[in-house]
CSV table of C-alpha atoms in Angstrom, one decimal:
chain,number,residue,atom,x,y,z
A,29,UNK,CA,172.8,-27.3,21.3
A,30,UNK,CA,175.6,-28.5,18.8
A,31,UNK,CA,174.5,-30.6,15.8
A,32,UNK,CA,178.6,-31.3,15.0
A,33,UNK,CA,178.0,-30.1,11.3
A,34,UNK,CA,175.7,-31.4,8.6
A,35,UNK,CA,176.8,-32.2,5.2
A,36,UNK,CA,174.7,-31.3,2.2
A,37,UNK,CA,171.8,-33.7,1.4
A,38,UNK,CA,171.6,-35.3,4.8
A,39,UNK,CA,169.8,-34.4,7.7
A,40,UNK,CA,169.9,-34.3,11.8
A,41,UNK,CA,166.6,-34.3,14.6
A,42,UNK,CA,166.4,-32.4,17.7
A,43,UNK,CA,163.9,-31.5,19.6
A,44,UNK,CA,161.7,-28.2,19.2
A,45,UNK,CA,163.1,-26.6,22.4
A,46,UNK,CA,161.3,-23.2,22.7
A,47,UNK,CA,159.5,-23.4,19.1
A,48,UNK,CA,155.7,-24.8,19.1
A,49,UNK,CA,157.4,-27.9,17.2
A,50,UNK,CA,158.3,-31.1,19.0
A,51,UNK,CA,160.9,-31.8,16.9
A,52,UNK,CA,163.1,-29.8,14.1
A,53,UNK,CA,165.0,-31.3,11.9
A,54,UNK,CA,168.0,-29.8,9.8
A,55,UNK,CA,169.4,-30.2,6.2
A,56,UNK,CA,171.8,-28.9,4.5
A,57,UNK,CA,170.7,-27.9,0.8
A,58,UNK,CA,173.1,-27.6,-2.2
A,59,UNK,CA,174.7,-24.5,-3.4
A,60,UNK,CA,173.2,-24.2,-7.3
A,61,UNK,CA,176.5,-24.5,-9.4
A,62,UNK,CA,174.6,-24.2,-13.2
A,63,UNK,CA,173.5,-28.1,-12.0
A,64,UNK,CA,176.7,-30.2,-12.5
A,65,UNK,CA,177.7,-30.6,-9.7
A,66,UNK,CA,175.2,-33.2,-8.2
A,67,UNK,CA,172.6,-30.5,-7.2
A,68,UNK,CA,170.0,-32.0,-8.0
A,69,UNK,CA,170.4,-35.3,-6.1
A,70,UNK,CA,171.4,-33.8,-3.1
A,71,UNK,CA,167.9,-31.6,-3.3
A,72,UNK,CA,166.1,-34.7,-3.5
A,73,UNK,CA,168.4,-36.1,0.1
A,74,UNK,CA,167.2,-32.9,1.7
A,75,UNK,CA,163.8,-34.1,1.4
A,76,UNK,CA,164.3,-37.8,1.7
A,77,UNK,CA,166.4,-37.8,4.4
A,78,UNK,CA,163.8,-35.8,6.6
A,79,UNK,CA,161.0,-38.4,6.2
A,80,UNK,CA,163.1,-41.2,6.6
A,81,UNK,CA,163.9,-39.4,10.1
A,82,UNK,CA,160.6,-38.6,10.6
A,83,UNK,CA,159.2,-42.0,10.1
A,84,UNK,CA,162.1,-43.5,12.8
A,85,UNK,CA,160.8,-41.1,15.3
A,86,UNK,CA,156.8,-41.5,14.5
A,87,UNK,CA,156.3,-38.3,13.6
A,88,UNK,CA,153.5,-37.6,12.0
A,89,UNK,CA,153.6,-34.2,10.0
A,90,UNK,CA,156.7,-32.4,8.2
A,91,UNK,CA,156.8,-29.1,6.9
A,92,UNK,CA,159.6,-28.2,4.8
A,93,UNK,CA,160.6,-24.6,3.4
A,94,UNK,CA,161.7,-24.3,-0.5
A,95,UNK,CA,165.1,-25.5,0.3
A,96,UNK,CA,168.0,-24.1,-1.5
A,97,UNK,CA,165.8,-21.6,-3.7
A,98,UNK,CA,167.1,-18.3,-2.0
A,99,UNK,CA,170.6,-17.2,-1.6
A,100,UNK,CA,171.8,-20.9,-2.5
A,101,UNK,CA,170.1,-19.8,-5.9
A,102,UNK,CA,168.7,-23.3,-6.7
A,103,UNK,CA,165.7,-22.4,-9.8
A,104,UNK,CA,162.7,-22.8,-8.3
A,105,UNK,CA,160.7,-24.3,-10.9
A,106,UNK,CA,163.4,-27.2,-10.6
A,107,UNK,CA,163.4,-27.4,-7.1
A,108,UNK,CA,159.2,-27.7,-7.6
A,109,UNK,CA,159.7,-31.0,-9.1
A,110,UNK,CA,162.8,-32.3,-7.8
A,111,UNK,CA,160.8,-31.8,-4.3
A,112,UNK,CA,157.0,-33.4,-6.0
A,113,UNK,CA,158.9,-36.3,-7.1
């Protein structure tokens, strides 16, 4: 399948395919610049945007990884309550 790109902070849905999931839906999270480069908002998009797409397609569980906190170096401990909020 093609998605056609994704830009950071929004999100697409397809469907789970071969995976146990119905559905999986992508995001693109931010690359961690020392945070002034609009990191932080787009964080909070990856999440956002997921459960607004969730909602549209009554879906009713999400589970999301720590987006951005490994090789896009976002700190964890901000990610933790960028992602709580």
């Amino acid at each position: 399948f093609n998605l056609g790109g994704c830009k950071t902070g929004f999100s697409k849905i397809t469907q789970g395919y071969k995976s146990p999931a119905k559905y999986i839906i992508h995001t693109v999270g931010p690359i961690w610049n020392g945070g002034n480069k609009n990191e932080s908002e787009l964080l909070a998009s990856c999440y956002k945007a997921p459960i607004n797409l969730a909602l549209d397609n009554n879906i009713t569980s999400i589970a999301f990884p720590a987006i951005s906190c490994g090789a896009y170096r976002f700190p964890i401990q901000k990610a933790c309550e960028i992602t709580v909020n």
